[in-house]
Coordinates of C-alpha atoms in Angstrom, one line a residue:
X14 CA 18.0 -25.9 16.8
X15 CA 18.2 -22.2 18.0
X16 CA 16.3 -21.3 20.7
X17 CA 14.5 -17.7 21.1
X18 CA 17.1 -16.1 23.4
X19 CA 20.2 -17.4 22.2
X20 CA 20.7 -16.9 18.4
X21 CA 22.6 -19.6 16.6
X22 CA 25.4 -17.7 13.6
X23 CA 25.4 -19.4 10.3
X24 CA 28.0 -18.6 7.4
X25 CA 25.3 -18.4 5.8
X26 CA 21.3 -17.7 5.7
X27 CA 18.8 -17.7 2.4
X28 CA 15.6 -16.5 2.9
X29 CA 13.7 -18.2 0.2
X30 CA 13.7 -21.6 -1.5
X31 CA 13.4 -20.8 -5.3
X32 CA 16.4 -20.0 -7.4
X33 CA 17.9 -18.8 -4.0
X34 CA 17.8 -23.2 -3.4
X35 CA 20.7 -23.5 -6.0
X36 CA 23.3 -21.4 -4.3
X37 CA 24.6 -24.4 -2.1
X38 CA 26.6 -27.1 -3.9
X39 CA 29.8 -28.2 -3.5
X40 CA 31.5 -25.1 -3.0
X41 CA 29.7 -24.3 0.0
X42 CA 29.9 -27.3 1.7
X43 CA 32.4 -26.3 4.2
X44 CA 29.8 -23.2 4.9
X45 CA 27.0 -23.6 7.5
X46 CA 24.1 -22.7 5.8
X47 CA 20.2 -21.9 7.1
X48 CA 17.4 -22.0 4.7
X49 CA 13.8 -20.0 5.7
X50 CA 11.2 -20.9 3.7
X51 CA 7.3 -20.1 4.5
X52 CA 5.6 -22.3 2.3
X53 CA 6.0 -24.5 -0.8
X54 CA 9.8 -25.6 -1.7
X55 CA 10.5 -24.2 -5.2
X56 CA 9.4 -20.6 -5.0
X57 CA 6.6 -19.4 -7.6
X58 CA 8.1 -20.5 -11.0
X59 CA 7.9 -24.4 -9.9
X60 CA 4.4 -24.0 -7.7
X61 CA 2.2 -21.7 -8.9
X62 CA 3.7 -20.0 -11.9
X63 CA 5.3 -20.4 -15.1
X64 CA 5.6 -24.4 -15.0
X65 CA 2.5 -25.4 -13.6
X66 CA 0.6 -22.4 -16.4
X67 CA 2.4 -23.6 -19.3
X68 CA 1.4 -27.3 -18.5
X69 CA -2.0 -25.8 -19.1
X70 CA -1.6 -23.8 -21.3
X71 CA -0.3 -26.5 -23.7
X72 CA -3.7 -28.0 -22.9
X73 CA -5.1 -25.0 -23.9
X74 CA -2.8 -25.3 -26.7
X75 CA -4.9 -28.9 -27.9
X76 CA -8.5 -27.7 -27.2
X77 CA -7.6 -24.7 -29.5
X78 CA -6.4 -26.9 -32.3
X79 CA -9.6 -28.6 -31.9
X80 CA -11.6 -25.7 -32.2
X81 CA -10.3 -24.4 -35.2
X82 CA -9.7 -27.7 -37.2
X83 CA -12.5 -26.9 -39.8
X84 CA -9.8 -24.0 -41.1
X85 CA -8.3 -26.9 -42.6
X86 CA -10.7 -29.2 -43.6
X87 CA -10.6 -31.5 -40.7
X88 CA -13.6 -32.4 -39.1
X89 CA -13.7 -32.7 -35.5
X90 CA -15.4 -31.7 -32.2
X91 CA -14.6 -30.2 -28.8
X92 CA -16.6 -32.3 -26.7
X93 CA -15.6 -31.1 -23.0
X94 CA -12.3 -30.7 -20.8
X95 CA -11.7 -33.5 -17.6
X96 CA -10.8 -30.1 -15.4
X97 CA -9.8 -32.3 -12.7
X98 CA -7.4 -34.7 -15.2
X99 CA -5.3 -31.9 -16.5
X100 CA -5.4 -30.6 -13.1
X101 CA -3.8 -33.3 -11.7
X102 CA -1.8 -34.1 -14.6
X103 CA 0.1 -30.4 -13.6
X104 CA 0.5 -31.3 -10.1
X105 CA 1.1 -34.8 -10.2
X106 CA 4.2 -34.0 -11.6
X107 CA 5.6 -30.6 -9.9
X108 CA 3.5 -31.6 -6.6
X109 CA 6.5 -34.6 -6.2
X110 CA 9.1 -32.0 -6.6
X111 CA 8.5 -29.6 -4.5
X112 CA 8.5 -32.2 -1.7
X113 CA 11.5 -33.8 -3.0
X114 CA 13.8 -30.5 -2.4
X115 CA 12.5 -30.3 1.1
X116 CA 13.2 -33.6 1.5
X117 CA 16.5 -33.5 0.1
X118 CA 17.5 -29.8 1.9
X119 CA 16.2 -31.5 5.2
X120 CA 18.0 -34.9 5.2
X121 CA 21.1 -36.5 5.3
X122 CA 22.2 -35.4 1.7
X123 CA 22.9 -32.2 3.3
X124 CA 24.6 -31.8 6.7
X125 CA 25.9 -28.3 6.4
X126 CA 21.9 -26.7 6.2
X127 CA 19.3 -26.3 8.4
X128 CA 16.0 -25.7 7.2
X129 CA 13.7 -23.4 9.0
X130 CA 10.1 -23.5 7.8
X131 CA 8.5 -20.4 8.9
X132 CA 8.5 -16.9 7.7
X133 CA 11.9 -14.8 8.9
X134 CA 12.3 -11.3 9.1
X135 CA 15.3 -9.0 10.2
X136 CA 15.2 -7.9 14.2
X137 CA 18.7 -6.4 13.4
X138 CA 22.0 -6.8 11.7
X139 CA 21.7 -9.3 9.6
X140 CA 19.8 -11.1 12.3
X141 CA 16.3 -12.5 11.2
X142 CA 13.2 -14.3 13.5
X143 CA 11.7 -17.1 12.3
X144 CA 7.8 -17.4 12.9
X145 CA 7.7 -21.0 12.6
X146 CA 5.2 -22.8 10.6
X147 CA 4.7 -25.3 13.3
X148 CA 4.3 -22.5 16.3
X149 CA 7.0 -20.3 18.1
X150 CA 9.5 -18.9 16.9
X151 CA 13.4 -19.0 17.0
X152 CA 16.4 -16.1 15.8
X153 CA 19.4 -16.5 13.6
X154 CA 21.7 -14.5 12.1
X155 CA 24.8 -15.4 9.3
X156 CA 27.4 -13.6 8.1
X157 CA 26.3 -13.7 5.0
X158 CA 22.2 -13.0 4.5
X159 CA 20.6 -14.0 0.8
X160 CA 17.3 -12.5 0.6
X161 CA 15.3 -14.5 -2.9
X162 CA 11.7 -13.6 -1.1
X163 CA 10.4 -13.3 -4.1
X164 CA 7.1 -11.6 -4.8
X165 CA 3.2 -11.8 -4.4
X166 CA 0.1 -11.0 -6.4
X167 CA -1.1 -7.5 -5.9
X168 CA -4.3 -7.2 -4.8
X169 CA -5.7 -3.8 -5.9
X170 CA -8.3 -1.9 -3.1
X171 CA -11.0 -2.2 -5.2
X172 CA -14.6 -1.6 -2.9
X173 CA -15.8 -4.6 -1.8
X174 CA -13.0 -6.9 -2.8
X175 CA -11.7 -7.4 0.6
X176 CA -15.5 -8.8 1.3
X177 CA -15.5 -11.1 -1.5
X178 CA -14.3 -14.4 -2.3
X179 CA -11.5 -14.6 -5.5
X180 CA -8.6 -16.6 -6.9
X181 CA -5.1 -15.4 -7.7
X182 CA -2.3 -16.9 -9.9
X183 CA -1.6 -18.5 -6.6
X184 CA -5.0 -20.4 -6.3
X185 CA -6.9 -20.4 -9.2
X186 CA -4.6 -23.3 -11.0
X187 CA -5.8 -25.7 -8.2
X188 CA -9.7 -25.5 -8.8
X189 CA -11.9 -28.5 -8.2
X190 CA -14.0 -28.0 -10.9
X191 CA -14.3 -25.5 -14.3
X192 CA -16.3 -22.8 -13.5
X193 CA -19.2 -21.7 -16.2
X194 CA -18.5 -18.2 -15.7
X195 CA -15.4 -16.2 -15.0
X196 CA -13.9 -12.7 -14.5
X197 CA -10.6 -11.8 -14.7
X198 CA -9.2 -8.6 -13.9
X199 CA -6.1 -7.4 -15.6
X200 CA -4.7 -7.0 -18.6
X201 CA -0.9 -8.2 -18.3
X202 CA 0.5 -11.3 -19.0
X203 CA -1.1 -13.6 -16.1
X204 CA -4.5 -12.3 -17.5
X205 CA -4.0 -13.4 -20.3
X206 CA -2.3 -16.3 -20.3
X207 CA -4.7 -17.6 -17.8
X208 CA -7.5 -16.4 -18.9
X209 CA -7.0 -17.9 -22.2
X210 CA -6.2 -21.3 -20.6
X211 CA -10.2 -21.0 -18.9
X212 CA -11.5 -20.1 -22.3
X213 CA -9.9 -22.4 -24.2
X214 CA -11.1 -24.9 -21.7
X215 CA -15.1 -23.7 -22.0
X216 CA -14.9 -21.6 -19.5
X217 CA -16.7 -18.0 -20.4
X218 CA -14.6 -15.7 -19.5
X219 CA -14.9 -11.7 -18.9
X220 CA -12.0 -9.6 -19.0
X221 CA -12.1 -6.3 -17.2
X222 CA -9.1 -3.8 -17.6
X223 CA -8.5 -0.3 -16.7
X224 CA -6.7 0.3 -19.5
X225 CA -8.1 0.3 -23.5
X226 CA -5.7 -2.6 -24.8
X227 CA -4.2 -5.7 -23.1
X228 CA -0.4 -6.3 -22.8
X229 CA -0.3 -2.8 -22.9
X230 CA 3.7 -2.6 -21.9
X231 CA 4.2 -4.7 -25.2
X232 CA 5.5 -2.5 -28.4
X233 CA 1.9 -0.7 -29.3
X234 CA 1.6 -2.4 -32.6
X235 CA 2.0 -6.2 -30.9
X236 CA -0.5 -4.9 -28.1
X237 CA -3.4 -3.5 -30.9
X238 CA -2.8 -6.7 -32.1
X239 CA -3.3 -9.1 -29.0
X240 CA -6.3 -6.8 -28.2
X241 CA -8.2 -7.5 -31.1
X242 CA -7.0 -11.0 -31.7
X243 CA -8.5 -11.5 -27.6
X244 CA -12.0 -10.9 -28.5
X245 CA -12.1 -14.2 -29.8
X246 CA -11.5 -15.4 -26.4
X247 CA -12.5 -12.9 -23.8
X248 CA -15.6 -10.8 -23.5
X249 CA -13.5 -7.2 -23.1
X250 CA -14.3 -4.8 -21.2
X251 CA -12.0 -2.1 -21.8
X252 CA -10.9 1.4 -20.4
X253 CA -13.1 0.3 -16.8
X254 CA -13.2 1.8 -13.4
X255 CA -14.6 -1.0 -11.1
X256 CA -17.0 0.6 -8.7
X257 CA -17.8 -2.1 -6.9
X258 CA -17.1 -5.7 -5.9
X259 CA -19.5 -8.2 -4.7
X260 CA -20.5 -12.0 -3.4
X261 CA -23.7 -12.9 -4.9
X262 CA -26.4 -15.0 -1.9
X263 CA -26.1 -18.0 -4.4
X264 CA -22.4 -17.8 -5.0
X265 CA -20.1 -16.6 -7.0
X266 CA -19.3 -12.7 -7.5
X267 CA -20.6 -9.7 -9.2
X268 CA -19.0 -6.6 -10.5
X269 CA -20.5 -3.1 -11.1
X270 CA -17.9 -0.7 -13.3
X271 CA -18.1 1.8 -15.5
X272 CA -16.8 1.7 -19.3
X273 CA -17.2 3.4 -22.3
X274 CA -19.4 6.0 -20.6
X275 CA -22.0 3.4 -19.5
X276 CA -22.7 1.9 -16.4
X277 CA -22.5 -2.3 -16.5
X278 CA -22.9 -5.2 -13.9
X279 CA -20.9 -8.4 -14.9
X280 CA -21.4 -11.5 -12.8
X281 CA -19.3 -15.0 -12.6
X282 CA -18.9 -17.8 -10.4
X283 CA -15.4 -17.4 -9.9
X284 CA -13.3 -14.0 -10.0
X285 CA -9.5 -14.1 -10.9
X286 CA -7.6 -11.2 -9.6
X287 CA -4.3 -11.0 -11.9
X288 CA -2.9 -7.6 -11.7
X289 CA 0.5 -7.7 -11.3
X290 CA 2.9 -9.1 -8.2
X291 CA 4.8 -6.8 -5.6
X292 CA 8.0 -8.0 -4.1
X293 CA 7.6 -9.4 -0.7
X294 CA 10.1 -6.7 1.1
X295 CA 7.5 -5.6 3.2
X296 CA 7.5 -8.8 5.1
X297 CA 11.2 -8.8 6.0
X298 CA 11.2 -6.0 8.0
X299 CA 14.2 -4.4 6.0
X300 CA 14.4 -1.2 8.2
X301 CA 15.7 -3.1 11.2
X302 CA 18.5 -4.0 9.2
X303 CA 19.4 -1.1 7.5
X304 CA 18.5 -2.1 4.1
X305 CA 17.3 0.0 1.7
X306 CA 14.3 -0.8 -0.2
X307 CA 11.6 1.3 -2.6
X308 CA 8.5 -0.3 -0.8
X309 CA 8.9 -4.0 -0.7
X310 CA 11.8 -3.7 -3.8
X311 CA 15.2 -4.6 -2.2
X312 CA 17.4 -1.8 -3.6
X313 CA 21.2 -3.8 -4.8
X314 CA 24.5 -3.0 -6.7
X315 CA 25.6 -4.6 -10.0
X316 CA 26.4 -7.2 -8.0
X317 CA 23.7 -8.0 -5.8
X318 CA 24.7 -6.3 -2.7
X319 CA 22.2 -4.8 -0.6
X320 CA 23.3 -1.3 1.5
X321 CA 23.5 -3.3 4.8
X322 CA 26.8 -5.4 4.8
X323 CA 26.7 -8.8 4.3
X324 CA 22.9 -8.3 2.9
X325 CA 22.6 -9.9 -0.7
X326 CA 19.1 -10.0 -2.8
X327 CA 18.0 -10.7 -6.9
X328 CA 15.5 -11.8 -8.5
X329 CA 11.8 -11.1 -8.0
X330 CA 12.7 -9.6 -4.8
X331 CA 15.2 -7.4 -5.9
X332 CA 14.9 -6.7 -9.8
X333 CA 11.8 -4.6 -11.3
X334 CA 11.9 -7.4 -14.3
X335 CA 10.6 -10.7 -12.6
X336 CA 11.5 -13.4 -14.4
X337 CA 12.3 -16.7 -13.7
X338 CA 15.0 -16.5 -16.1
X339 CA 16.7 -13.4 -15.2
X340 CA 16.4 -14.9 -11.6
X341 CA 19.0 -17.7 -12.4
X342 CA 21.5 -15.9 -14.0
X343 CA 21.4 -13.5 -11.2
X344 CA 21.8 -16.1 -8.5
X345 CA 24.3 -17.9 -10.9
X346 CA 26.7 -14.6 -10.5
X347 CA 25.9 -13.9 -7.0
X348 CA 26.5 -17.3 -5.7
X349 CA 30.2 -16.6 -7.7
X350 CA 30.2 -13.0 -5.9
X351 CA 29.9 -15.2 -2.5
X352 CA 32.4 -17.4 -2.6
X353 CA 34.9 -14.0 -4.2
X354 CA 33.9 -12.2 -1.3
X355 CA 35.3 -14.8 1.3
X356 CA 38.5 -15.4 -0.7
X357 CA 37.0 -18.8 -2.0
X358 CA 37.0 -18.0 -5.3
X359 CA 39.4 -15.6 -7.8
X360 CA 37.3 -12.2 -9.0
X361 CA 36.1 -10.1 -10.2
X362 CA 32.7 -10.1 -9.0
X363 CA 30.0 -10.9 -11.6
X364 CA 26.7 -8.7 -12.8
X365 CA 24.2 -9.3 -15.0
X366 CA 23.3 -6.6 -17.8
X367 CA 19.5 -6.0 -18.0
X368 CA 19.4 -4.3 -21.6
X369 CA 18.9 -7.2 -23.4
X370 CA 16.0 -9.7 -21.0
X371 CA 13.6 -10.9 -23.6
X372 CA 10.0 -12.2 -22.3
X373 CA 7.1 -13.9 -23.7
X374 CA 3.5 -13.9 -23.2
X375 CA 2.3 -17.9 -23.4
X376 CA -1.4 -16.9 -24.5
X377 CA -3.2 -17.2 -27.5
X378 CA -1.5 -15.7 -29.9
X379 CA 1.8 -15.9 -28.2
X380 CA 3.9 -12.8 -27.9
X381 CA 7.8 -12.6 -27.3
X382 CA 9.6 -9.1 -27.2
X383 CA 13.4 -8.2 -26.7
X384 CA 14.9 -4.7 -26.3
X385 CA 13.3 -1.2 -27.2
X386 CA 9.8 -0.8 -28.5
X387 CA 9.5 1.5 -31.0
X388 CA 8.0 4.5 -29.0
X389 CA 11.2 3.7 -26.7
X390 CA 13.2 4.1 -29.5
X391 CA 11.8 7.1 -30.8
X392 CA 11.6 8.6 -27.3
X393 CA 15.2 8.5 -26.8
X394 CA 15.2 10.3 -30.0
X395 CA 17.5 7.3 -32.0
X396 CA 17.1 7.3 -36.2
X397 CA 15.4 3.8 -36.7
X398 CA 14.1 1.8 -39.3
X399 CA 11.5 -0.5 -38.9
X400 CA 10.2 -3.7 -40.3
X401 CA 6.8 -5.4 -40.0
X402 CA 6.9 -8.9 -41.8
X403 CA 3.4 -10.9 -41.8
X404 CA 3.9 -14.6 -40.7
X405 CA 1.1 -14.9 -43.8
X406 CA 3.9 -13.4 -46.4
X407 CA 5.6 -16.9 -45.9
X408 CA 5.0 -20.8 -47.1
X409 CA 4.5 -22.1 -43.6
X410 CA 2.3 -19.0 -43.1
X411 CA 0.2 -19.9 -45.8
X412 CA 0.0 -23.3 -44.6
X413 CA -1.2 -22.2 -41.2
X414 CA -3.5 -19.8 -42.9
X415 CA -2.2 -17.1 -40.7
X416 CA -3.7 -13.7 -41.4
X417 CA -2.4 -11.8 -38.1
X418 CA 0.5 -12.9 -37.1
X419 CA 3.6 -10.5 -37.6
X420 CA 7.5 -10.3 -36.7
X421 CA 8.4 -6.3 -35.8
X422 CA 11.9 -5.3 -35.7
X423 CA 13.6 -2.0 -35.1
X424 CA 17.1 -1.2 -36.2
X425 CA 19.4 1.5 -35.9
X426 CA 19.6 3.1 -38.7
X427 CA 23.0 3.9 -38.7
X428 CA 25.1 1.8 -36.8
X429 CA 22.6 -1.2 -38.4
X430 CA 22.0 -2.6 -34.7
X431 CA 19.5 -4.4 -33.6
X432 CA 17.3 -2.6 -31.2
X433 CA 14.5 -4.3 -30.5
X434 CA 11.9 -7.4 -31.7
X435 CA 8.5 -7.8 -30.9
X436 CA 6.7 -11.1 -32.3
X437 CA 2.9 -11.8 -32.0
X438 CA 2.4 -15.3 -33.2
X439 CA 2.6 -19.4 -33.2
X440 CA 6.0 -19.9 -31.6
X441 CA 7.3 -16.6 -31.2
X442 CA 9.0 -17.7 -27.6
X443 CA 11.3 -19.8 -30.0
X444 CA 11.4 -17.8 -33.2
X445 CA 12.8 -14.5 -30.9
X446 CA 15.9 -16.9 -29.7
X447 CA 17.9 -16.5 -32.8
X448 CA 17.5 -12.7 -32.9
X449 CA 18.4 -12.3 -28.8
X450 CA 21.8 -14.4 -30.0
X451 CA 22.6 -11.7 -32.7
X452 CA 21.8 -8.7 -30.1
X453 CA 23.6 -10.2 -27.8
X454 CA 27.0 -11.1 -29.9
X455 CA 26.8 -7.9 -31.1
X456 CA 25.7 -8.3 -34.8
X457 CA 24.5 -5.5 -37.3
X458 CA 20.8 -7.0 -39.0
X459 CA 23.3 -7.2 -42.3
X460 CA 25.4 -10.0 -41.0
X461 CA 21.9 -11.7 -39.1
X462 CA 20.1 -11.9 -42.5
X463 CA 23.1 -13.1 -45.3
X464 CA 25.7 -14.3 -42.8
X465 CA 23.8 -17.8 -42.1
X466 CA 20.8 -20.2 -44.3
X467 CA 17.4 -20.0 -43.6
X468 CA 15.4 -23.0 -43.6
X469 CA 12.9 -23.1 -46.3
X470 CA 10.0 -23.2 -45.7
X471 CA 10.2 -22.9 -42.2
X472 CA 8.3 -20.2 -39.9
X473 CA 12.0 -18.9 -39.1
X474 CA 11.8 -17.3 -42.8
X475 CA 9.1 -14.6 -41.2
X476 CA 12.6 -13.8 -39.0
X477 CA 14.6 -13.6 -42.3
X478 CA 12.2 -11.4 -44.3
X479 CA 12.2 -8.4 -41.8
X480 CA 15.6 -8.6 -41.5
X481 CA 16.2 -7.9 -44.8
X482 CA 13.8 -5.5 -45.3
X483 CA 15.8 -3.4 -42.5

């Protein structure tokens, strides 16, 4: 171990033990590697973001079926949820994992790495200090610095809030018990995926958002749609300017705001604050090492170089798209651009193009969405033609008795491309996939729709129907 005056050099140092963990492997094993990490091994996706919410949200998923069995003639009743068994059902699982890769980075398995747990940040050229979790603090420095830092929730300066207790995506998953009452502020896609997990659960839940629909980055059509579909779920209150933001004497919280030109107090026993994430730059102290950043965003190349030498960032850190996905293709290529820029491996250097990151939105209904919306499209002043096939226009539709659910798709209209898809509905993180492959290999909607079967009557026939109406 490195001691405060003497700084030990590594070949290598990753801040940051989510998809940043998968850069050592074989090829690196001549390398001498240090690993920072300030708190739970595996980084947000694994602890406290999109694994442990989908588990619940597949819970959700059930208690939803439940409530809607009388649609088709089932009888059956939603009796309660056991908060504290699908809790545990979540982290009993991903709980063991975590520890297992600190385990595994700190033992035997792995002579080349030293694992610092603590939080590091740069006192000069690619040399970082390590507040260690444990007390002191130590300095190292690499050749070769990997910053996956990821990112944070953002926690907005509403009055008040810094006086009064609240949850973020970070917290709110771990509850001891389901609370009555809740309030979520936001409207983006930890909103609402979590606040449809709570209300699916029996959990009544306000939603308070500055702006008049939810999911407002979504194609407009998709977001009118989720916003009125929410209502079911959510009490909304929409276009709001929080005024102020209280602990009630008896527990719990209040909110006074101001919507729809009237003046309105909301109170709950528990307030979710899910308004985005910020990248954690602003911890690293980038400026002593000469890297640029916008704020806490580490500014990179094509190929994940930072401005200082031997500085390398990605993911949530680095990219203004965080997700978990896009993450491990970047690390993929910029654990390649690595072992190229030692001589280790033949190049050229690898990027990843962002044009074409799809997303989804696991709420209720689901959402999915690749490339342009169509004000994007007709911003950039393209000719387009557009399709909008109800999921109820189909046999599986009618079997569902879906009445909202829709597949959007925007083409060009002259070179027959593929611009963008936008699906609001049951399964539309799956039923997107086939139309990302035909983007992505570069096929006109022509050969997407009479080049290959369709199942009948599967849901995927939604897909083939706007195709052809393109």
């Amino acid at each position: 171990m490195p001691n405060a005056a003497d700084p030990s050099t590594f070949d290598l140092v990753i801040v940051g033990s989510g998809s940043a963990n998968s850069i050592p492997g074989p090829e690196f094993d001549d390398w001498s590697i240090a690993l920072v990490e300030r708190s739970t091994f595996g980084g947000t996706c694994l602890n406290v973001g999109c694994i442990p919410s989908k588990m619940f949200v597949y819970a959700a998923d059930v208690a939803d079926t439940i409530h809607t069995a009388a649609t088709y003639g089932i009888s059956a009743s939603f009796d309660g949820a056991d908060w504290p068994a699908i809790r545990d059902r979540v982290f009993g699982r991903i709980d063991p994992i975590a520890e297992g890769g600190k385990v595994f980075r700190c033992g035997t398995a792995c002579p080349n790495i030293d694992v610092f747990l603590g939080l590091g940040h740069f006192i000069g050229d690619r040399e970082l200090e390590v507040q260690l979790n444990d007390g002191g603090t130590t300095r190292i420095r690499g050749r070769h610095v990997v910053l996956g830092a990821g990112a944070r929730p953002f926690i907005p300066p509403f009055p008040g809030l810094d006086r009064t207790p609240y949850h973020t995506s970070d917290t709110v998953m771990r509850l001891d018990e389901l609370p009555k009452r809740m309030i979520v502020l936001g409207g983006g896609y930890i909103a609402a995926e979590l606040g449809y997990v709570f209300s699916a659960l029996g959990t009544e839940v306000t939603m308070i958002n500055r702006s008049e629909r939810l999911l407002r980055a979504e194609d407009d059509d998709v977001s009118q749609a989720y916003t009125s579909a929410a209502q079911r779920h959510f009490d909304l209150r929409l276009g709001a300017t929080i005024t102020q933001v209280s602990p009630e004497p008896s527990g719990g919280v209040s909110m006074e705001l101001s919507a729809g030109g009237e003046r309105q107090r909301v109170s709950a026993d528990v307030l979710l604050v899910a308004t985005g994430r910020v990248p954690n730059g602003d911890l690293l102290n980038l400026d002593a090492a000469g890297v640029a950043h916008d704020g806490g965003r580490v500014l990179v190349d094509e190929h994940f170089r930072a401005s200082a030498p031997g500085v390398w960032s990605f993911g949530d850190l680095a990219s203004e798209i965080q997700l978990k996905h896009l993450a491990n293709a970047q690390v993929r290529a910029l654990r390649h651009n690595l072992l190229v820029a030692e001589g280790a491996a033949d190049g050229p250097m690898r990027s990843v193009p962002e044009r074409l990151v799809p997303h989804a939105v696991f709420s209720h209904p689901q959402v999915a969405s690749v490339g342009l919306t169509e004000r994007d499209a007709r911003a950039a002043g393209l000719p387009i033609s557009v399709a909008n096939k109800p999921f109820g226009h189909t046999a599986y539709g009618w079997a569902m008795e879906d009445h909202a659910s829709f597949a959007k798709l925007i083409a060009h209209a002259e070179t027959r491309e593929l611009l963008g898809a936008h699906i609001i509905g049951p399964q539309a993180s799956t039923l997107i996939q086939q139309l990302i492959s035909g983007m992505t290999f570069g096929q006109t909607v022509d050969q997407m729709a009479h080049d290959q079967f369709y199942i009948h009557p599967a849901l995927t026939e939604v897909i083939e129907n706007a195709l052809l109406e393109l």
